[in-house]
Amino acid sequence: MRKFLAILVCKLGRAVGRLVGKGSSMPGQAALKICPDILRQVQLPPHIIAVTGSNGKTSTVEMIAAILRKAGKSVVYNEEGSNQIEGVTTAVLTHCTLGGKMSADVLLIESDERYAAHSFRYFHPTEFVVTNLYRDQMTRNGHPEWVYDALYPAMHPDTTLILNADDPLSSCFALKHENVKWFGMDACALSSKEPSGIYRDGAYCPVCKSPMVYDYYHYNQIGAYRCPYCGHKKPKTDYTVTAADLDSGTLTIDGSLTIQLAFRSIYNVYNIVAAYAACRECGVDAETIGSVINNYILKNGRMVRFKLGAHHGTLLTSKHENSVAYDTNLRYIRASNTPCSVVVIVDAVSRKYFTSETSWLWDIDFGLLDCEHVNRILLCGRYANDLAVRFSFTGLSPEKLEVHPDIPESCGDLEANGAEDVFVVTCFSDRDKLLSLVEKEAV
Amino acid sequence: MDIRFVHFYPDLMNLYGSWGNVALLRRHLEDLGNTVTVDTVIPSGEAALTDADFIFMGAGTERSQKAALQDFYRFGDTVKAAATEGTAMLLCGTAMELLGRTVTDDDGKVFDGIALADFTTVQGKHRIVGDVYGQTDLYPSAVVGFMNKCSLISGVETPLLTSLSMGFGNEDKLGPEGFHQGSVFASQLTGPILVKNPLLLRAVMEAIYHRRGQSLPETLPSYPFEEQGYEITAEQLKLRSEASK
Ligand SMILES: [Zn+2]
């Protein structure tokens, strides 16, 4: 009875929520109040794929869903990104019969790293993809090893883990787990002998804290690592990027499947091979995957094109407090090679809660903007001064830097002068402060 | 002056942008005409602590902290001797805990610290997170920062922040935070604490000059971005601490 009621309340709540444009966690929350173990009582689909990690979850989940649907499977997922247990409950119950049977082939879940253990108390994924684990929103997450420890209890022994072989930290989940499939990337044109980034979280082994050796790096601590002391090392991969070239925008998986990249970034390459691995594990053939992923443009793309006066602009959104996401976007600007101005906005650190915490600015490799084609950098928002201090340690010539705390004022200044390309780097919490001042264009 | 920093474990202990402290302190000293060299120490590497002007260790994960402690322990007596001689030191985040008598991890395992101070640390399974706005005996204006830790520290008799208007201290809400004795500064406030607090930076510089028998020049160069950055954060946190009363 409770089960029936919980499902009914959730379905009704969702229908009403859709009408009034409310989010998707409330109905699940209500259902959980009525029946706390409702997720144990419903009949779930044969495949439950969970995706978690510091970066790339949303993109990976979106690609997995697109591929599985192309392969003829019906997929339910928490599309709106409410990735804690309430959102998962809403997604499950709205797709259940009132008797509690879920009508789908695959339940796909984007899971918050910190809450996964809670979400999977009453059921467990058949496949669990971990994209990577690194510094991300430290104000709530503590640090990557803390997140690792929080995530560990979510790994059920029966679950097949699909892990990033090139990440020394998240690969540790395999140490006490039998069923593991590995994705990763061979040495290729993108590999480097030198580490990149401001900090070196790959310098010491996550298992024994001895110094690690890298045969090559792909970005930050992602690469071919090995610990001479305890033997922790990049394992042999099951699903592999065997070649990649960002200049031509192509990548090859397992030596035979060639894909054209819509967004030429190494992070996108890793997300693609993670999605590829998950779908192969669900029985989808390589050709079907290739037909979907080739030139795939992410719906959740964090890039917006706009016009401001005579300027063509690109807004690159990163989570604040996520230095790797920032570095991605800075690298994109660095690779653009056309004369440009860059606007960096830090006005509110988080949209969810107020904080004055700015130490994450010191983890971002802003020195990537120290290149000839970046002519001018405007530092904007309430924390423009903090940005200015941070930028004074980048080696960038002070003549290129301007400090404009007021966002409309700096946009007005740009609008009135010049016609060069403009890149804006900011976070979700601040992006509308820019978008309300410019004219959006189609990507 | 020729000033020498000793930076312990820059890769192992570098969470929350700790490196910003060393970078900014170095710049300010150089701007006063000093030459600054930074010697870095890696685990099982050499460290010349005698005659060092400034010893620094940043924050690390709890596991990295244990690895750091295992190595740092051999320098215990030298570090204590340096402290007695007035060598300036700053230990941030989990590095502060190494100065105490013991660190107990979340499984109850006890590790010996170097016992420069009498306090003890107990780490737990929950993180204590939030903005901090507090007072120090060093100067009249407020200290700003952010707390992100999983430990309680008891037995600090000479805290760096004597009281807090907002946030969590060594072992209590609004309680005292950090440790300060002579030239030794330690705090669990995350990251570039000297960047966020220009006057704390000045206090560390004073300690460095003092050991050399000198005083800081009466007038120092001005750093408008650092000062305005501090003013804005202090104003925001003050408003919030008043609103929460
Ligand atoms: Zn090892």
GROMACS .gro file of C-alpha atoms and ligand atoms in nm, chain A residues 205 207-210 227 229-232, ligand 1:
model
   11
  205CYS     CA    1   5.105   0.733  -0.510
  207VAL     CA    2   4.807   0.393  -0.219
  208CYS     CA    3   5.143   0.422  -0.043
  209LYS     CA    4   5.238   0.792  -0.088
  210SER     CA    5   5.573   0.708  -0.251
  227CYS     CA    6   5.457   0.346  -0.836
  229TYR     CA    7   5.734   0.110  -0.442
  230CYS     CA    8   5.395  -0.068  -0.424
  231GLY     CA    9   5.337  -0.146  -0.791
  232HIS     CA   10   5.016   0.058  -0.833
  689ZN      ZN   11   5.252   0.308  -0.420
   0.00000   0.00000   0.00000
